[in-house]
Coordinates of C-alpha atoms in Angstrom, one line a residue:
M95 CA 42.1 90.8 102.6
E96 CA 42.6 94.1 104.4
V97 CA 40.3 95.9 101.9
I98 CA 37.5 93.4 102.2
N99 CA 37.7 93.5 106.0
D100 CA 37.1 97.3 105.8
I101 CA 34.1 96.6 103.5
I102 CA 32.6 94.1 105.9
K103 CA 32.4 96.8 108.6
K104 CA 29.9 98.7 106.3
F105 CA 27.2 96.0 106.5
K106 CA 24.8 95.0 109.3
F107 CA 26.4 91.7 110.2
K108 CA 25.9 90.1 113.6
G109 CA 28.8 89.0 115.8
E110 CA 32.6 89.3 115.6
L111 CA 34.5 88.5 112.4
T112 CA 36.6 85.3 112.8
D113 CA 37.4 84.5 109.2
C114 CA 37.0 85.8 105.6
S115 CA 38.2 84.2 102.4
V116 CA 37.6 84.1 98.7
Y117 CA 34.7 81.8 97.9
G118 CA 33.4 79.9 94.9
S119 CA 34.5 79.9 91.2
G120 CA 32.3 82.6 89.6
H121 CA 33.7 84.4 86.5
I122 CA 31.8 87.7 86.8
N123 CA 31.8 88.8 90.4
V124 CA 34.4 88.4 93.2
T125 CA 32.9 86.5 96.1
Y126 CA 34.0 86.2 99.7
L127 CA 32.7 84.1 102.6
A128 CA 32.8 85.9 106.0
V129 CA 32.4 83.9 109.3
F130 CA 31.2 85.6 112.5
N131 CA 31.0 84.4 116.1
N132 CA 27.6 85.6 117.5
N133 CA 27.5 84.7 121.2
G134 CA 28.9 81.2 120.4
K135 CA 26.8 80.8 117.3
E136 CA 28.5 80.8 113.9
N137 CA 26.9 83.2 111.4
K138 CA 28.1 83.1 107.7
Y139 CA 27.6 85.8 105.1
I140 CA 28.5 86.2 101.4
I141 CA 30.0 89.5 100.3
Q142 CA 30.3 90.2 96.6
K143 CA 32.2 92.8 94.6
I144 CA 29.8 93.4 91.6
N145 CA 31.3 93.6 88.1
P146 CA 30.2 97.0 86.7
H147 CA 31.5 96.1 83.2
V148 CA 28.8 93.4 82.9
F149 CA 26.0 95.2 84.8
K150 CA 25.7 98.8 83.8
N151 CA 23.0 99.9 86.3
I152 CA 23.8 98.3 89.6
E153 CA 21.4 100.5 91.5
K154 CA 18.4 99.2 89.5
L155 CA 19.8 95.7 89.5
M156 CA 19.9 95.7 93.3
D157 CA 16.4 97.2 93.4
N158 CA 15.2 94.2 91.4
I159 CA 16.9 91.7 93.7
F160 CA 15.6 93.3 96.9
A161 CA 12.0 93.5 95.4
V162 CA 12.0 89.9 94.3
T163 CA 13.6 88.4 97.4
S164 CA 11.4 90.4 99.7
Y165 CA 8.4 89.2 97.9
L166 CA 9.7 85.6 97.9
R167 CA 10.3 85.7 101.6
S168 CA 6.8 86.9 102.2
E169 CA 5.3 84.2 100.0
I170 CA 7.4 81.5 101.7
R171 CA 6.3 82.7 105.2
K172 CA 2.6 82.5 104.1
A173 CA 3.2 78.9 102.9
G174 CA 4.8 78.0 106.2
G175 CA 8.2 77.5 104.7
D176 CA 11.7 78.5 105.8
E177 CA 12.3 82.0 104.4
N178 CA 16.0 81.9 105.4
R179 CA 16.6 78.7 103.5
E180 CA 14.2 78.8 100.5
T181 CA 15.4 82.1 99.1
L182 CA 18.4 84.4 99.6
H183 CA 18.3 87.0 102.4
Y184 CA 20.2 90.2 101.3
I185 CA 21.7 92.4 104.0
K186 CA 21.7 96.2 103.9
T187 CA 24.6 98.4 104.9
E188 CA 24.9 100.2 108.2
N189 CA 23.3 103.2 106.4
G190 CA 20.4 101.2 105.2
D191 CA 21.5 101.0 101.6
K192 CA 21.2 98.0 99.3
F193 CA 24.9 98.1 98.4
Y194 CA 28.1 99.9 99.4
I195 CA 30.3 102.0 97.1
D196 CA 33.9 102.4 98.2
E197 CA 36.2 105.4 97.5
E198 CA 37.3 103.8 94.2
G199 CA 33.8 103.4 92.9
N200 CA 33.6 99.6 93.6
Y201 CA 30.2 98.1 94.4
Y202 CA 29.7 95.6 97.2
R203 CA 26.6 93.7 98.4
A204 CA 26.0 91.0 101.0
Y205 CA 23.6 88.2 101.8
V206 CA 23.2 85.4 104.4
F207 CA 25.1 82.2 103.5
V208 CA 22.7 79.2 103.2
T209 CA 24.3 76.6 105.5
D210 CA 24.5 72.8 104.8
S211 CA 24.2 73.4 101.1
V212 CA 26.1 72.4 98.0
C213 CA 26.1 73.4 94.3
Y214 CA 26.8 71.2 91.2
N215 CA 28.1 72.1 87.8
S216 CA 26.4 69.2 86.0
A217 CA 23.6 66.8 86.6
D218 CA 25.0 63.3 87.3
N219 CA 21.6 61.7 87.0
S220 CA 18.1 62.7 85.9
E221 CA 16.8 63.0 89.4
M222 CA 19.3 65.8 90.1
F223 CA 18.1 67.6 86.9
R224 CA 14.5 67.0 88.1
Q225 CA 15.3 68.7 91.3
S226 CA 16.6 71.8 89.5
G227 CA 13.3 71.8 87.6
I228 CA 11.5 71.8 90.9
A229 CA 13.6 74.8 92.1
F230 CA 13.0 76.9 89.0
G231 CA 9.4 75.9 88.8
K232 CA 8.9 76.9 92.4
F233 CA 10.6 80.2 91.6
Q234 CA 8.0 80.8 88.9
K235 CA 5.1 79.7 91.0
L236 CA 6.0 81.9 94.0
L237 CA 6.4 85.0 91.7
S238 CA 3.4 84.3 89.5
D239 CA 1.5 87.3 90.9
F240 CA 4.5 89.6 91.2
P241 CA 4.2 92.6 88.8
A242 CA 6.9 91.7 86.4
D243 CA 6.7 95.0 84.5
S244 CA 7.8 96.8 87.7
L245 CA 11.3 95.3 87.3
Y246 CA 14.2 96.9 85.5
E247 CA 15.2 95.1 82.3
T248 CA 18.8 94.3 83.2
L249 CA 19.8 93.0 79.8
P250 CA 17.4 94.6 77.2
E251 CA 16.1 92.3 74.4
F252 CA 18.1 89.4 75.9
H253 CA 15.8 86.6 74.6
N254 CA 14.1 88.5 71.8
T255 CA 15.1 86.1 69.1
K256 CA 13.6 88.2 66.3
H257 CA 15.6 91.2 67.5
R258 CA 18.8 89.1 67.7
Y259 CA 18.2 87.8 64.1
E260 CA 17.4 91.2 62.5
T261 CA 19.8 93.5 64.4
E262 CA 22.7 91.2 65.2
F263 CA 22.9 88.1 63.0
I264 CA 22.0 89.6 59.6
P265 CA 24.4 92.6 60.0
A266 CA 27.1 90.2 61.1
V267 CA 26.6 88.2 57.9
Q268 CA 26.5 91.3 55.7
E269 CA 29.5 93.0 57.2
N270 CA 31.6 89.9 57.6
K271 CA 34.1 91.7 59.9
S272 CA 36.2 88.6 60.6
G273 CA 36.4 87.5 57.0
R274 CA 35.2 84.1 58.0
K275 CA 31.8 84.1 56.2
D276 CA 33.0 81.5 53.6
T277 CA 33.9 79.0 56.4
C278 CA 30.4 78.9 57.8
S279 CA 28.0 79.1 54.8
A280 CA 26.2 76.0 55.9
E281 CA 25.6 77.3 59.3
I282 CA 24.4 80.7 58.0
D283 CA 21.9 78.8 55.7
F284 CA 20.8 76.7 58.7
V285 CA 19.8 79.9 60.6
M286 CA 18.2 81.7 57.6
E287 CA 16.1 78.6 56.8
R288 CA 14.6 78.8 60.3
K289 CA 13.9 82.5 60.4
A290 CA 10.2 81.8 61.2
Y291 CA 11.2 80.4 64.5
C292 CA 12.5 83.8 65.7
S293 CA 9.2 85.6 65.8
R294 CA 6.9 82.9 67.1
L295 CA 7.0 83.7 70.8
V296 CA 7.4 87.5 70.2
D297 CA 4.2 87.4 68.2
L298 CA 2.4 85.5 71.0
V299 CA 3.5 88.2 73.5
A300 CA 2.2 90.9 71.1
D301 CA -1.3 89.3 70.8
G302 CA -1.5 88.8 74.5
S303 CA -1.3 85.0 74.5
L304 CA 1.9 84.9 76.5
P305 CA 2.2 87.0 79.7
L306 CA 5.3 88.7 81.0
R307 CA 6.7 87.0 84.1
V308 CA 9.6 87.4 86.4
T309 CA 12.4 85.4 84.8
H310 CA 15.8 84.3 86.1
N311 CA 17.6 84.2 82.7
D312 CA 20.6 82.1 83.9
T313 CA 19.0 78.7 84.7
K314 CA 22.1 76.6 84.8
L315 CA 22.3 73.8 87.4
N316 CA 25.0 75.6 89.4
N317 CA 22.5 78.4 90.1
V318 CA 20.5 76.0 92.3
I319 CA 21.7 75.1 95.7
F320 CA 21.0 71.6 97.1
D321 CA 20.7 70.3 100.7
K322 CA 24.0 68.5 101.3
D323 CA 22.4 65.6 103.2
S324 CA 19.1 65.0 101.2
N325 CA 20.3 66.3 97.8
K326 CA 16.9 68.0 97.4
A327 CA 16.9 71.5 95.8
I328 CA 16.7 74.3 98.3
C329 CA 16.5 77.5 96.3
V330 CA 17.6 79.5 93.2
I331 CA 20.6 81.8 93.5
D332 CA 22.5 84.3 91.3
L333 CA 19.7 86.8 90.7
D334 CA 21.6 89.4 88.8
T335 CA 19.7 88.8 85.6
V336 CA 16.2 88.7 87.2
M337 CA 13.9 90.8 85.0
P338 CA 10.7 90.7 83.0
G339 CA 10.5 87.9 80.4
L340 CA 8.8 84.6 79.6
A341 CA 8.6 81.5 81.7
L342 CA 9.3 79.7 78.5
Y343 CA 12.8 81.3 78.3
D344 CA 13.9 79.9 81.6
F345 CA 12.5 76.5 80.9
G346 CA 13.9 76.3 77.4
D347 CA 17.4 77.4 78.4
S348 CA 17.5 74.8 81.2
I349 CA 16.8 72.1 78.6
R350 CA 19.3 73.5 76.1
F351 CA 22.1 73.4 78.7
G352 CA 21.1 70.4 80.8
A353 CA 19.5 67.9 78.4
N354 CA 22.2 67.9 75.8
T355 CA 23.9 64.5 75.7
A356 CA 27.2 66.3 75.0
A357 CA 29.2 69.3 76.3
E358 CA 28.4 72.7 74.7
D359 CA 31.6 72.7 72.7
E360 CA 31.8 69.0 71.8
K361 CA 33.3 68.8 68.3
D362 CA 32.0 65.3 67.6
L363 CA 28.4 66.1 66.6
S364 CA 27.4 62.4 66.6
K365 CA 27.5 62.7 70.4
V366 CA 25.0 65.6 70.4
S367 CA 21.3 64.8 71.0
I368 CA 18.4 65.7 73.2
S369 CA 18.1 63.3 76.2
L370 CA 14.4 62.7 76.4
E371 CA 15.0 61.1 79.9
Y372 CA 16.4 64.4 81.1
F373 CA 13.9 66.5 79.3
K374 CA 11.0 64.5 81.0
A375 CA 12.7 64.7 84.4
Y376 CA 13.2 68.5 84.3
A377 CA 9.7 69.1 82.9
D378 CA 8.2 66.9 85.6
G379 CA 9.9 68.9 88.3
F380 CA 9.1 72.2 86.7
L381 CA 5.5 71.5 86.1
S382 CA 5.0 69.9 89.5
Q383 CA 5.5 73.4 90.9
A384 CA 4.7 75.9 88.2
G385 CA 2.1 74.0 86.2
G386 CA -0.9 75.5 88.0
S387 CA 0.3 79.1 87.4
L388 CA 1.1 78.8 83.7
N389 CA -1.6 79.3 81.0
A390 CA -2.4 76.9 78.2
C391 CA -0.3 78.8 75.6
E392 CA 2.7 78.7 77.9
I393 CA 2.4 74.9 78.5
D394 CA 1.8 74.3 74.8
N395 CA 5.0 76.1 73.9
L396 CA 7.4 74.6 76.5
A397 CA 8.8 72.0 74.0
F398 CA 9.2 74.6 71.3
A399 CA 10.9 77.0 73.7
S400 CA 13.6 74.4 74.3
L401 CA 14.3 74.3 70.6
L402 CA 14.1 78.1 70.3
M403 CA 16.6 78.8 73.2
T404 CA 19.0 76.3 71.6
F405 CA 18.6 77.9 68.2
E406 CA 19.1 81.4 69.6
C407 CA 22.2 80.4 71.5
G408 CA 23.7 78.8 68.4
M409 CA 22.9 82.0 66.4
R410 CA 24.6 84.1 69.0
F411 CA 27.7 81.9 68.8
L412 CA 27.7 82.1 65.0
T413 CA 27.2 85.9 65.1
D414 CA 30.2 86.3 67.4
Y415 CA 32.3 84.1 65.2
L416 CA 31.4 86.3 62.2
N417 CA 32.2 89.4 64.2
G418 CA 35.6 88.2 65.3
D419 CA 34.9 86.7 68.7
T420 CA 34.2 90.0 70.5
Y421 CA 31.6 88.7 73.1
F422 CA 32.2 85.1 74.2
K423 CA 35.5 84.0 75.6
T424 CA 37.2 81.5 73.2
A425 CA 40.0 79.0 73.7
Y426 CA 40.9 78.7 70.0
P427 CA 39.9 80.5 66.7
E428 CA 37.1 78.1 65.7
H429 CA 35.7 77.8 69.2
N430 CA 32.5 79.8 68.5
L431 CA 31.9 78.0 65.3
V432 CA 32.2 74.7 67.1
R433 CA 29.7 75.9 69.7
A434 CA 27.3 77.0 67.0
R435 CA 27.5 73.7 65.2
N436 CA 26.9 71.9 68.5
Q437 CA 23.8 73.9 69.2
F438 CA 22.5 73.5 65.7
A439 CA 23.0 69.8 65.9
L440 CA 20.9 69.8 69.0
V441 CA 18.2 71.9 67.3
A442 CA 18.1 69.4 64.4
D443 CA 17.7 66.5 66.9
M444 CA 14.9 68.4 68.8
E445 CA 13.1 68.9 65.5
K446 CA 13.1 65.1 64.9
H447 CA 11.8 64.5 68.4
M448 CA 9.4 67.5 68.8
D449 CA 6.3 65.4 68.7
E450 CA 7.7 63.2 71.5
M451 CA 8.7 66.3 73.5
K452 CA 5.2 67.8 73.1
A453 CA 3.6 64.5 74.1
I454 CA 5.7 64.4 77.3
I455 CA 4.6 67.9 78.2
A456 CA 1.0 67.1 77.5
E457 CA 1.1 64.0 79.7
L458 CA 2.8 65.8 82.6
A459 CA 0.4 68.8 82.4
K460 CA -2.7 66.7 82.8

């Protein structure tokens, strides 16, 4: 802890340090919670060592975060909200920088810890999932007038499904680096039969029907913090992947992850289906906040985006399986294939229920 204590001295924290310990269970960055005594008042801060292997341009990443959170704080103040609770408050270094680089080239950043808050890894009920929809919907609404094209694209072409199909999936099939192609011919056919899905949103962006917006791009439930007493969503966290994109991507990926009736790597595909209860709950929360800032084309494609993000994720798992498991961490040789089959089973179930999903959106958007 001696090293992190030296790092702490580089930031503009208030008070005297009383405790510092490793915090959370994140897999990408190393996170610490520092506690300070500020004239009898306890101040808590989060310090993170940023992973440079995942994020190649940390300077631009931090520019994104400061730009977005500063804008959010301003909008929250205008609305009479609590800017210190409804978005993250990042702290600059003593030199006024957005991050600190130590002698070994390690990057560190810091922000104010949101007190009396809690995170969850899965939604125990539909109301909890609805609350996460409220959080991400509010994120969209507050940033609806932010110039998305001014942000750095942290992960280029991340949700460009057409690009993923043409430049990643098809070469993986053709090259068959793992020699596994014969073990997944049905899954390959499943993807190729749905090639038309890949370009639908890309084409709508090209013709101006879908606007670029600020997107979070990691809309899992554990990236929402809840008030520990009321269990109401407070704000969205983990802003490393904030960049230009489509509101549809964030909505669709939330549904892919949160409205699946089974775990992402469940082998028994009979357990995999779309929970229309959870779908409706999330859509209700999301549209209650963001509905007024979305255009008709965005609303019309929310249900399809849920299918597309699931299809894209399954295609990525299958691509990695064909390439020899070079991207996603796996626990056993067929893990990526199991994941792909799981996602494709969810796609197939969404196809069966697409009319119902669209009807839910139409009713909620009235």
